[in-house]
Coordinates of C-alpha atoms in Angstrom, one line a residue:
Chain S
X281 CA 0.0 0.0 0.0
X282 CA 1.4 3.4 -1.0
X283 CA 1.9 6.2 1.6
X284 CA -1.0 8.5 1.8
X285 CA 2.0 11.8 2.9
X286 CA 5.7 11.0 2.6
X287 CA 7.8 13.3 3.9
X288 CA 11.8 12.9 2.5
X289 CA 14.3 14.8 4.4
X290 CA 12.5 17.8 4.1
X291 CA 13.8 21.2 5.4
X292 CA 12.3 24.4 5.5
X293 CA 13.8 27.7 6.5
X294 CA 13.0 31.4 7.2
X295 CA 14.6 35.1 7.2
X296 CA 13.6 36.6 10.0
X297 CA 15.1 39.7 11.2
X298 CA 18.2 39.2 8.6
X299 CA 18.9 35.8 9.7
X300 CA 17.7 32.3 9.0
X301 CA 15.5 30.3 10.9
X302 CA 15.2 26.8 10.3
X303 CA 11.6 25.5 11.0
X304 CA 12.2 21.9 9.9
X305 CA 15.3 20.3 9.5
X306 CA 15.3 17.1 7.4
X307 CA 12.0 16.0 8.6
X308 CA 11.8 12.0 7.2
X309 CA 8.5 10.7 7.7
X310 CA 5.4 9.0 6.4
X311 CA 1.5 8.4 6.9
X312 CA -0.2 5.1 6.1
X313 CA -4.2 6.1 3.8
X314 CA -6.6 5.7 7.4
X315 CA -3.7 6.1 10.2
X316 CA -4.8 8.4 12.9
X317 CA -1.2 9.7 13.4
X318 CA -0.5 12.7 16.2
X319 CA 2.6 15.0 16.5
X320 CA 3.7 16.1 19.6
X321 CA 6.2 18.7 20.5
X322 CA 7.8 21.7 22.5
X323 CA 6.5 25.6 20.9
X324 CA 8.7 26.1 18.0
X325 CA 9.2 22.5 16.5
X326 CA 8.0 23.1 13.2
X327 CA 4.8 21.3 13.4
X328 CA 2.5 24.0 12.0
X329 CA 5.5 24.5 9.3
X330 CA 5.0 20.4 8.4
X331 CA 1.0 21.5 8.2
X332 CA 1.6 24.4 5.9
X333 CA 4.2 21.7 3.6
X334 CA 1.8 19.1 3.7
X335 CA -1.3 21.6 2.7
X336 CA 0.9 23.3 -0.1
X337 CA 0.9 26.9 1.5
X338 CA 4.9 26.6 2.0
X339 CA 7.6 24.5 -0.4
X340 CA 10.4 23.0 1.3
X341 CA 13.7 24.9 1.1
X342 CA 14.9 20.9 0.4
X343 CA 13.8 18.0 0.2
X344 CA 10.2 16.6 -0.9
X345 CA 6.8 16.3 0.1
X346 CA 4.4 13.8 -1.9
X347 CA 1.0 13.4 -1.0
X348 CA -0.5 10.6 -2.6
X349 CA 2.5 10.7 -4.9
X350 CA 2.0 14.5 -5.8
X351 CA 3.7 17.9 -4.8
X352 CA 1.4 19.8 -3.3
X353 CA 2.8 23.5 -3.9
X354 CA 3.3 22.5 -7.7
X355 CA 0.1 20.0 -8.1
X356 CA -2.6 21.9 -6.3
X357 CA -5.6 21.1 -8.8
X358 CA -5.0 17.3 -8.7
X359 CA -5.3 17.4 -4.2
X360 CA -8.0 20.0 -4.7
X361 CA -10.8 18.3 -2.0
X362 CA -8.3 16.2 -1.3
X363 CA -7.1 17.5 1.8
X364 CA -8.9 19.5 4.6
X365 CA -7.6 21.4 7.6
X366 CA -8.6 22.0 10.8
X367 CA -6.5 25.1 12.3
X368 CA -6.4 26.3 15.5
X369 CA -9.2 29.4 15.2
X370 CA -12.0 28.8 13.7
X371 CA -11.3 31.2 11.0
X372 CA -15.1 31.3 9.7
X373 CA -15.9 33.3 7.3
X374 CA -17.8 36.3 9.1
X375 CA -20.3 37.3 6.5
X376 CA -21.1 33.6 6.0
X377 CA -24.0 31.4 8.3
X378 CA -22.9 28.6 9.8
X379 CA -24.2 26.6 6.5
X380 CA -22.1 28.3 4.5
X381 CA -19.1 27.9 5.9
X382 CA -19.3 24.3 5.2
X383 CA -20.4 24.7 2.3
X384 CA -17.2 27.0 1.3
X385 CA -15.2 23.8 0.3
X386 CA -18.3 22.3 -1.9
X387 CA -17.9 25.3 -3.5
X388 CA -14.4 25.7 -4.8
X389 CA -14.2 22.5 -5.3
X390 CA -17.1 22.0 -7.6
X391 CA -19.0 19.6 -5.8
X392 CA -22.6 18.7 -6.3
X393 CA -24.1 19.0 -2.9
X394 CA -27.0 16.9 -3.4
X395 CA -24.5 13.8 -4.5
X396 CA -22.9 14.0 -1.0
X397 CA -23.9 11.3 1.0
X398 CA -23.7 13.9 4.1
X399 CA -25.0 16.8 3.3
X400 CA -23.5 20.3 5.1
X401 CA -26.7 20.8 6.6
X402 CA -26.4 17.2 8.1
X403 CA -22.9 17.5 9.2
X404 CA -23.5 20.3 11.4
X405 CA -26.3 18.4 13.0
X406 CA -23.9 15.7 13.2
X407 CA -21.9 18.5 15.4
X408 CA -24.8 18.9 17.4
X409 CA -25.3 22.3 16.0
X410 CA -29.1 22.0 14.8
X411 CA -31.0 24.9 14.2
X412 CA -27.5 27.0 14.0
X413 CA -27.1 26.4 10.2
X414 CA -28.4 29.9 9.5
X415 CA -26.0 31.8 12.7
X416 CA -23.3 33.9 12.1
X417 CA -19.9 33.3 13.6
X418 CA -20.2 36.3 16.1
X419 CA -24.0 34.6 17.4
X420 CA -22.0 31.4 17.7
X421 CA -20.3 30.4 21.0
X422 CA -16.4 29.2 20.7
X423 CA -16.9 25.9 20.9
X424 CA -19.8 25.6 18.7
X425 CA -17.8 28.2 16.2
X426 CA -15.1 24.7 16.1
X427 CA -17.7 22.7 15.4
X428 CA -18.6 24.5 12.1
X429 CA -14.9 24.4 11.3
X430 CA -15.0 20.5 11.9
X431 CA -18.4 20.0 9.9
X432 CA -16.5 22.6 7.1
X433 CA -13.2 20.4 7.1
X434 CA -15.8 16.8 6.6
X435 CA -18.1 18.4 4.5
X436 CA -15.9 17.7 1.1
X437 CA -15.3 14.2 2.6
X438 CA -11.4 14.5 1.8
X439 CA -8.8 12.0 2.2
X440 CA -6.5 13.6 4.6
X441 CA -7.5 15.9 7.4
X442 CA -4.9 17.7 9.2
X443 CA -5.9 19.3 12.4
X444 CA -3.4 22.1 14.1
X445 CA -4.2 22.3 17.2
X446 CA -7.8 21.9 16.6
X447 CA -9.1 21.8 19.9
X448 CA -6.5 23.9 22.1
X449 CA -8.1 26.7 22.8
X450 CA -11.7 25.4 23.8
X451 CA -12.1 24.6 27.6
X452 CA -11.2 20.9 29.0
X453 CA -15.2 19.5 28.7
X454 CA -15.9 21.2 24.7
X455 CA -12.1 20.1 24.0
X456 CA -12.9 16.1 25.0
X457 CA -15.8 16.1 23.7
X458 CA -15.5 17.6 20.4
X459 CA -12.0 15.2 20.1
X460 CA -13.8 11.9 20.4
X461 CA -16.4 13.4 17.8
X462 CA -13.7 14.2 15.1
X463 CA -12.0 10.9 16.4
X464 CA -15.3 9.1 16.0
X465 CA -16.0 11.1 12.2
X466 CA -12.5 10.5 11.0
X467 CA -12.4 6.9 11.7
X468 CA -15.8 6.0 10.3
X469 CA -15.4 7.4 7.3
X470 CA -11.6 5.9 6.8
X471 CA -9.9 9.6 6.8
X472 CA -6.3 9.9 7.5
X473 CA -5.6 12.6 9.7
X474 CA -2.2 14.3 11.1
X475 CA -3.2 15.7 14.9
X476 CA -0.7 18.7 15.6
X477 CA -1.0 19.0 19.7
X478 CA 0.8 19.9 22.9
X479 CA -1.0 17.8 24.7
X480 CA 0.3 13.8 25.9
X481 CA -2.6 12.8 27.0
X482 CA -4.9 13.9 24.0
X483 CA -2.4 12.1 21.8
X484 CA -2.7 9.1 23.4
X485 CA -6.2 8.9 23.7
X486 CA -6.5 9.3 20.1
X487 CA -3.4 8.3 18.3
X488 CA -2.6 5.1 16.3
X489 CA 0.6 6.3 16.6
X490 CA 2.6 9.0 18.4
X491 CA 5.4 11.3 16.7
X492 CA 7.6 13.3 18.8
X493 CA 9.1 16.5 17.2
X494 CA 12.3 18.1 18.2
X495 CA 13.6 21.5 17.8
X496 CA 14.0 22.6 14.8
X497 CA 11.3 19.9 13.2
X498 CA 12.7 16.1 12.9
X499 CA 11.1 13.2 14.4
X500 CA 12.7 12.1 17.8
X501 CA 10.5 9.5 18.7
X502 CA 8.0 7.6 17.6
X503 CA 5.1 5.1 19.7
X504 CA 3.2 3.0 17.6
X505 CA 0.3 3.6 20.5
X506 CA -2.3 1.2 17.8
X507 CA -0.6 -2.5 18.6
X508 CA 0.0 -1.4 22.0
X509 CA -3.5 -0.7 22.7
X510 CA -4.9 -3.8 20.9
X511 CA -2.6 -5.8 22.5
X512 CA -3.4 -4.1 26.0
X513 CA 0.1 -3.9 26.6
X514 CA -0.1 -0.5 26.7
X515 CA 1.4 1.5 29.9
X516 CA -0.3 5.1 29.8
X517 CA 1.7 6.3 32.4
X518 CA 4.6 5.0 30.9
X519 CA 4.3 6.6 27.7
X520 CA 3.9 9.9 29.0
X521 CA 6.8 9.4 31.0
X522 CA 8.8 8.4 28.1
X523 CA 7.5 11.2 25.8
X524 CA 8.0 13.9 28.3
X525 CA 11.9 12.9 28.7
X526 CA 12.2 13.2 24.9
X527 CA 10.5 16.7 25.0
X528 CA 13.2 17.6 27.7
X529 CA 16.1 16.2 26.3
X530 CA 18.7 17.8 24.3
X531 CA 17.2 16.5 20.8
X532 CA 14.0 18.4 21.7
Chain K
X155 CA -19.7 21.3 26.6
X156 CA -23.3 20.0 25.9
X157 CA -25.2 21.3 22.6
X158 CA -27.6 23.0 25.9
X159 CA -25.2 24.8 27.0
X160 CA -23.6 25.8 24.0
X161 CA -27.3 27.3 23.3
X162 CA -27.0 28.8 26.6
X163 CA -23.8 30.9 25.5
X164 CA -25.2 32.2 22.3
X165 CA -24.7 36.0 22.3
X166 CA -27.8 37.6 22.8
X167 CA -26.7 41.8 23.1
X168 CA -28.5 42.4 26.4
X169 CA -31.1 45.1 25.7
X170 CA -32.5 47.9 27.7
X171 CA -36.2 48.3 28.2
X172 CA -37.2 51.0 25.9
X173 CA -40.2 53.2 25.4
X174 CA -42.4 51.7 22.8
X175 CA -42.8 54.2 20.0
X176 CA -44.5 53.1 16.6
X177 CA -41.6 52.6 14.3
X178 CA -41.5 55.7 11.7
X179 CA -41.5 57.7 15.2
X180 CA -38.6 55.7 16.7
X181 CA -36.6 56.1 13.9
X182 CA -36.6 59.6 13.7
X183 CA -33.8 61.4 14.4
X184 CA -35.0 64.0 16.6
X185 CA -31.4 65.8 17.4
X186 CA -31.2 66.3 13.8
X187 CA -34.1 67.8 13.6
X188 CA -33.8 70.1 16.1
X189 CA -30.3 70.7 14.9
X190 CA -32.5 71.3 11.5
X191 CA -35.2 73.9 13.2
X192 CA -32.4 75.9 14.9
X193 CA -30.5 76.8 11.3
X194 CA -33.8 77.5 10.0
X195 CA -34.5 79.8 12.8
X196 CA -31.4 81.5 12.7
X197 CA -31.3 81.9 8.8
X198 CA -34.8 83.9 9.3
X199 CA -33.2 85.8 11.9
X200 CA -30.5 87.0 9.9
X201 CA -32.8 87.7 6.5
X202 CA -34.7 89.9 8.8
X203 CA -31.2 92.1 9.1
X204 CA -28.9 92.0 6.3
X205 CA -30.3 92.4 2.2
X206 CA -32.6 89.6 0.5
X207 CA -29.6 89.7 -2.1
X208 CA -27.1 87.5 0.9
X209 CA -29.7 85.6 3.0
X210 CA -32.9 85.7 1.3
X211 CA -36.0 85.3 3.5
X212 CA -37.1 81.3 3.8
X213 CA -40.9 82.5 2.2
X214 CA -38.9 83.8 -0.6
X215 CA -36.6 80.3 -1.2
X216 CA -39.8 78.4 -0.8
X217 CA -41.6 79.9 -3.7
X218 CA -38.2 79.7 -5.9
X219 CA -38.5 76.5 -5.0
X220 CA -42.3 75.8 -6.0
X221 CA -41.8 78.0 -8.9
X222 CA -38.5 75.4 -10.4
X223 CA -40.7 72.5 -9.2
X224 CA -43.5 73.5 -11.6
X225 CA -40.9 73.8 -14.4
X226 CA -40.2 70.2 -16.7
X227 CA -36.9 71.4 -17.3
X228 CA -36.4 71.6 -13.7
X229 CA -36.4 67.9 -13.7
X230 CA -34.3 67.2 -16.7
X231 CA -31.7 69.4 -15.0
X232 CA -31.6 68.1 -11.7
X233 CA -31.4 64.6 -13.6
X234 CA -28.7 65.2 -15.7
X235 CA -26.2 66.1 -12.7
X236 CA -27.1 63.3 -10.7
X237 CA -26.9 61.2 -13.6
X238 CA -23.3 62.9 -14.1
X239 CA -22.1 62.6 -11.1
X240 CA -23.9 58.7 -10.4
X241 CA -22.2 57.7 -13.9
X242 CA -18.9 58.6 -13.0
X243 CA -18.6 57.3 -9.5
X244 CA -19.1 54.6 -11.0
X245 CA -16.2 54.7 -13.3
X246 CA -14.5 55.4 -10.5
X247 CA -15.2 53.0 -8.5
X248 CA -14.7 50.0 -11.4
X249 CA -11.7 51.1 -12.6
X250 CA -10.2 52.5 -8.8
X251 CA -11.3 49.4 -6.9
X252 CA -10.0 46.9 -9.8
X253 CA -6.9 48.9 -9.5
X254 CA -6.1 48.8 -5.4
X255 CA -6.8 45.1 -6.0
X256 CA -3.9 45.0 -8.3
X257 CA -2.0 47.0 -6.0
X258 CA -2.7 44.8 -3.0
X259 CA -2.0 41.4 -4.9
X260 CA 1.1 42.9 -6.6
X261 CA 4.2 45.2 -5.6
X262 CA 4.8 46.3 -9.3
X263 CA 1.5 47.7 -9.7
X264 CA 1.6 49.3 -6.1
X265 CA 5.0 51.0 -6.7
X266 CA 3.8 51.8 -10.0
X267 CA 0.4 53.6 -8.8
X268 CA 2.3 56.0 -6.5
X269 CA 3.3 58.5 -8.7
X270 CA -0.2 58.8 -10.2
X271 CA -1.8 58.8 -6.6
X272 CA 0.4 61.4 -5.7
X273 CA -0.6 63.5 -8.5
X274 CA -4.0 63.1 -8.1
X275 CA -4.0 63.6 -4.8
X276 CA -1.1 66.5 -4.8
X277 CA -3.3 68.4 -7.5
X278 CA -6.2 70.7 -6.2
X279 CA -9.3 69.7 -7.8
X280 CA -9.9 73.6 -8.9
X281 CA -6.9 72.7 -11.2
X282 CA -8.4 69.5 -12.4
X283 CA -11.3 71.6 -13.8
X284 CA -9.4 73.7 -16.0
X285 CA -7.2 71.3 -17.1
X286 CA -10.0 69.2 -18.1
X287 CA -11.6 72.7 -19.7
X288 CA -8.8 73.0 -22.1
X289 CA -8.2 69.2 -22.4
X290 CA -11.7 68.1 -23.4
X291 CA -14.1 69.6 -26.0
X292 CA -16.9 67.0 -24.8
X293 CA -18.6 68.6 -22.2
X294 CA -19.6 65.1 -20.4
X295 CA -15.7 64.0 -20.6
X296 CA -14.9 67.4 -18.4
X297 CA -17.3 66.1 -15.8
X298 CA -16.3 62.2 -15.6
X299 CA -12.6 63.2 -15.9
X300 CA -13.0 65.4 -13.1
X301 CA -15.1 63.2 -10.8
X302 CA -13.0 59.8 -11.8
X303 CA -9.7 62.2 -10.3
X304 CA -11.1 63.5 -7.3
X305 CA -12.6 60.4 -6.2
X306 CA -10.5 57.6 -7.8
X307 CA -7.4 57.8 -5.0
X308 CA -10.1 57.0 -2.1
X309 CA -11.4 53.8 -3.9
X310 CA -7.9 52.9 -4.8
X311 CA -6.2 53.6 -1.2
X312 CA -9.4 52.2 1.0
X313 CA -9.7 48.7 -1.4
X314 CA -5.8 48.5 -1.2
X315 CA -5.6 48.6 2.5
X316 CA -8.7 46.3 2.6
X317 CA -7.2 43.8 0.8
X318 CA -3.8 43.8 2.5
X319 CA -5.6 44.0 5.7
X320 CA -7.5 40.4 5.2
X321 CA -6.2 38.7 8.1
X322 CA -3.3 35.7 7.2
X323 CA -5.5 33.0 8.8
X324 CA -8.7 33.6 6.6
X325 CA -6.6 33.6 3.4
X326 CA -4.4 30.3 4.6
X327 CA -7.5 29.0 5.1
X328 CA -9.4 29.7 1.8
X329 CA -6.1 28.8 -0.1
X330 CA -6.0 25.8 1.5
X331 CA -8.9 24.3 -0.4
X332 CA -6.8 25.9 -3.5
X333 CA -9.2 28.0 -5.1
X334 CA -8.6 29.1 -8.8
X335 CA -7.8 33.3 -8.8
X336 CA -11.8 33.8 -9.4
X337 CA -12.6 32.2 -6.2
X338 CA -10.4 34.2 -4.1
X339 CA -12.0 37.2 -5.7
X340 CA -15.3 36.1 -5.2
X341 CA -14.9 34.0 -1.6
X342 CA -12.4 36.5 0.0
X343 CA -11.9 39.2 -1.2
X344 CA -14.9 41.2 -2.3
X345 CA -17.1 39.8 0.9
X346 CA -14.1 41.6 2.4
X347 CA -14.0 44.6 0.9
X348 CA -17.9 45.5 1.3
X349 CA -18.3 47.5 4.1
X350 CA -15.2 49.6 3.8
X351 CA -16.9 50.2 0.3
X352 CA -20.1 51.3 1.3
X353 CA -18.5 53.9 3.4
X354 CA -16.5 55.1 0.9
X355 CA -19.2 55.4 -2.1
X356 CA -20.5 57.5 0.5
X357 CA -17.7 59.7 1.5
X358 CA -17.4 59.7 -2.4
X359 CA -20.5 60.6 -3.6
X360 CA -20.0 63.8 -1.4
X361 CA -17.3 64.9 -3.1
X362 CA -18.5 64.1 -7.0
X363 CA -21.1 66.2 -5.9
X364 CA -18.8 68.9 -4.9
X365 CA -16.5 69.1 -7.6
X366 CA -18.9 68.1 -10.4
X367 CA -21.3 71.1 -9.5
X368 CA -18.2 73.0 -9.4
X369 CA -17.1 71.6 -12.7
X370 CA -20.5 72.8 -14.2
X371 CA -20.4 76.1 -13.1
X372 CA -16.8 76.8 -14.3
X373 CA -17.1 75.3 -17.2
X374 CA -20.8 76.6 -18.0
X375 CA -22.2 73.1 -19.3
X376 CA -25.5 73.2 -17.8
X377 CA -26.8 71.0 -15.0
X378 CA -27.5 72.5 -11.5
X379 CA -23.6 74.0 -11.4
X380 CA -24.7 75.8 -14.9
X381 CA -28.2 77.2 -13.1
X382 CA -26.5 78.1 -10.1
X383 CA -24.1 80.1 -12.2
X384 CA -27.1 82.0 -14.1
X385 CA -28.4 82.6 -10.7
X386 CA -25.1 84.0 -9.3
X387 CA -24.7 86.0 -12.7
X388 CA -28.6 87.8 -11.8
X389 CA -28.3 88.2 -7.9
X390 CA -30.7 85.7 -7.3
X391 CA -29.9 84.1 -3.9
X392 CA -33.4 82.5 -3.1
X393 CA -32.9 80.7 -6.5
X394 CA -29.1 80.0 -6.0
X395 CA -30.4 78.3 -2.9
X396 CA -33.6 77.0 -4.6
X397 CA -31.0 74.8 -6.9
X398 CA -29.0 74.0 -4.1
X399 CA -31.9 72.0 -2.5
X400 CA -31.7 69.2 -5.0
X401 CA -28.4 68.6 -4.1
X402 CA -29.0 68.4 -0.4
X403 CA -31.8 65.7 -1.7
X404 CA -29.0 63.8 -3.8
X405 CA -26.9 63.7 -1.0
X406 CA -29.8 62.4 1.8
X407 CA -31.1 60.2 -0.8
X408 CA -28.1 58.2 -1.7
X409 CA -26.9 58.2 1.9
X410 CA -30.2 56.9 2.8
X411 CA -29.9 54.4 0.2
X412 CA -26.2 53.5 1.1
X413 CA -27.4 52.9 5.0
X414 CA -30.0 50.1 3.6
X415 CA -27.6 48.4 1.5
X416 CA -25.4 48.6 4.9
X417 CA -28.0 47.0 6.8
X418 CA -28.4 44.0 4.2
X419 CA -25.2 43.6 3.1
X420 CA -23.5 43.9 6.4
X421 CA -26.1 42.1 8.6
X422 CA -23.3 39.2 9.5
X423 CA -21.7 42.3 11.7
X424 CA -22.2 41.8 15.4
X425 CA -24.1 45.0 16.4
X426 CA -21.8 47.9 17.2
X427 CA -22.2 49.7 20.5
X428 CA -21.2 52.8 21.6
X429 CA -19.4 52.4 25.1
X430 CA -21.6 54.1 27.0
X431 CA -24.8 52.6 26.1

């Protein structure tokens, strides 16, 4: 089976105030088509930089990215619906309803809306936001705000979902909940999804499999969480302890 | 959180109890009209002490007034200047906007656009006039040129800084479902640019008024700047003032008309408060 994202000793640097900064620094990695795969890091690892390479908003300074074999700065029409990402804001549209802010990827993708099998209508419902379809952003609460971003990245039913973040700035009860929602969506519908987070515990609760980043961006570590947890073997506590000693050492 | 909840944390504005008036009487604007009242009553005040010649009597602009109104050229007249000055905001506006676009999506085109906004800007519009005078045989090509250069650098700078000011996050976002160059225009951009628009056809349709009624007078090519010449040229200040009417009406109307586009266009905007309310 061929890699859904491969990642090939990728780098990516920066000028910043006449110097450069190097954000990821020959980054290897790859993503299996359904893994549920979260990165995990210190501030300043490069993990929102491997977002913006994967999504096609950056090129790599060297190195390459494929995803599903193609470039994505170079070959953006052939990933177009392909991909969807969750960022860290909501970043809704503000003269859009709630509707239509799903419906923005429909849209510039060309998609027929009545040949979905889940319509946008029915994915916010899915988000528990019925009877919100025609709010705008500023009548929405944060949390529920997410939820339209959620609904907006499954709308298009892409391949890969990358979510930076996602759930970071909602409050500790929204955050769980909503995670096990996207956890439950994503699985269902056989997505493959990159999970950019600082939090241990929220990685292992979802993950199939763990990266650790180090500073500047290069995998450190890796737990393949998935085998462990079928095969009960695995030691939460453990795991955390052996993650946080990776963030602290000198390779993070 | 729970979907109750969430309901629960929908932002409602908290409202004060009001009196209940019937609507047209609520949305009156009773300072205004006061404000209104007052100028009258000190206009009369003054006509009753200096000559009819500088501050006619209010009777006497009133029957100007009704005297143009029962005129069919009056109409024509009044129509042809606010069809000037409509038409060539217009202009403005499609070929300013298109342009601060440009500049915002490219640094050639901005660098290249500063000399000319300088100029246009640097220039007095009095100049404008009688360049375009001398320039332009075709009386309707003085009154567009004028208007396009007096208004065009407000369309160009205020769509310019709207575009540049679209925050990072909204366009990463859009441009990560890789739109074609349409769909940013359409999706992001124009959305975007709408209510600092509005405000400025408004600011702009102030000053086409200004300079294209100037424009008429100096350049005697009819319209309400070509009456209010012909009233100036006979001492006639009750019908100098008679003309000016209309354009007091132009200006109310459109604003009017502006405010209702604001309200449907705009209605996604939370409701702005003053901090003391």
């Amino acid at each position: 089976m061929s890699s859904a994202i491969v990642l090939d000793r990728v780098s990516r640097t920066f000028k910043s105030a006449g110097r450069e900064v190097t954000a990821v620094d020959d980054l290897s990695l790859a993503i299996e088509p359904g893994e549920y795969v979260c990165i995990v890091g210190r501030s300043g690892g490069g993990k929102s930089t491997t977002v913006n390479l994967i999504l096609g908003l950056l090129a790599p300074t060297t190195g390459t990215v494929r995803v599903f074999g193609h470039d994505p700065a170079r070959d953006g029409d052939v990933l177009r619906g392909r991909v969807a990402c969750i960022f860290q804001s909501d970043r809704l549209l503000p003269w859009r309803t709630a509707v239509d802010n799903v419906r923005l990827p429909l849209e510039i993708v060309g998609r027929d809306e009545a040949r979905l099998a889940v319509s946008p209508a029915e994915w916010l419902s899915r988000f528990k936001l019925d009877g919100f379809e025609e709010a705008y952003p500023h009548e929405l609460s944060g949390g529920m705000r997410q939820r339209v971003a959620l609904a907006r990245a499954m709308a298009c039913d892409p391949d890969i979902i990358l979510a930076d973040e996602s759930f970071a700035s909602l409050d500790a009860i929204t955050g769980e909940a909503l995670r096990q929602e996207f956890r439950d969506a994503a699985k269902e519908t056989g997505k493959t999804v990159i999970h950019i987070t600082h939090s241990i515990d929220e990685a292992m609760s979802l993950a199939d499999r763990i990266l650790v980043f180090g500073r500047p961006g290069r995998v450190c570590a890796e737990h393949d969480v998935s085998r462990e947890r079928d095969g009960r073997t695995l030691n939460a506590a453990a795991l955390e302890q052996d993650i946080k000693a990776v963030m602290a050492g000198p390779h993070a | 959180m729970s979907v109750e909840a969430a309901i629960a944390t929908r932002q409602e504005p908290e409202r004060r109890p009001r009196t209940r008036w019937p609507a047209w009487l609520s949305s009156f604007n009773l300072p205004g009209a006061v404000v209104v009242g007052l100028l009258v009553i000190g206009w009369q005040a003054i006509a009753g002490v200096l000559p009819a010649f500088l501050f006619p009597p209010i009777q006497d602009i009133l029957r100007a007034e009704r005297e143009l109104l029962g005129e069919p050229a009056f109409y024509a007249t009044i129509l042809h200047t606010y069809a000037r000055i409509i038409g060539s905001v217009g202009l403005s506006f499609a070929l300013a906007v298109a342009a601060g676009i440009g500049a915002a999506s490219s640094r050639l085109v901005d660098r290249s656009a500063a000399p000319l906004l300088a100029l246009m800007q640097g220039v007095p519009a009095i100049c404008w006039i009688i360049f375009a005078i001398l320039w332009f045989r075709d009386i309707e090509i003085r009154i567009v040129f004028i208007v396009v250069i007096s208004t065009a650098p407000n369309f160009f700078l205020q769509s310019r800084d709207a575009v540049l000011a679209i925050s990072k996050d909204l366009r990463d976002m859009v441009l990560s479902w890789r739109p074609t160059k349409r769909q940013v225009l359409t999706k992001l951009i124009l959305p975007s640019l709408v209510p600092i628009l509005l405000t400025t056809i408004l600011v702009n349709l102030g000053i086409a008024t200004k300079v294209g009624v100037t424009a008429e007078l100096l350049a005697g090519v009819g319209g309400i700047g070509g009456e209010l010449r012909t009233a100036e040229e006979q001492f006639r200040m009750e019908m100098a003032l008679a003309w000016t009417l209309p354009l007091v009406a132009f200006i109310f109307i459109t604003g009017s008309l502006t405010r209702l586009a604001e309200k449907r266009l705009l209605r996604w905007r939370p409701p702005m408060e003053r901090p003391n309310e």
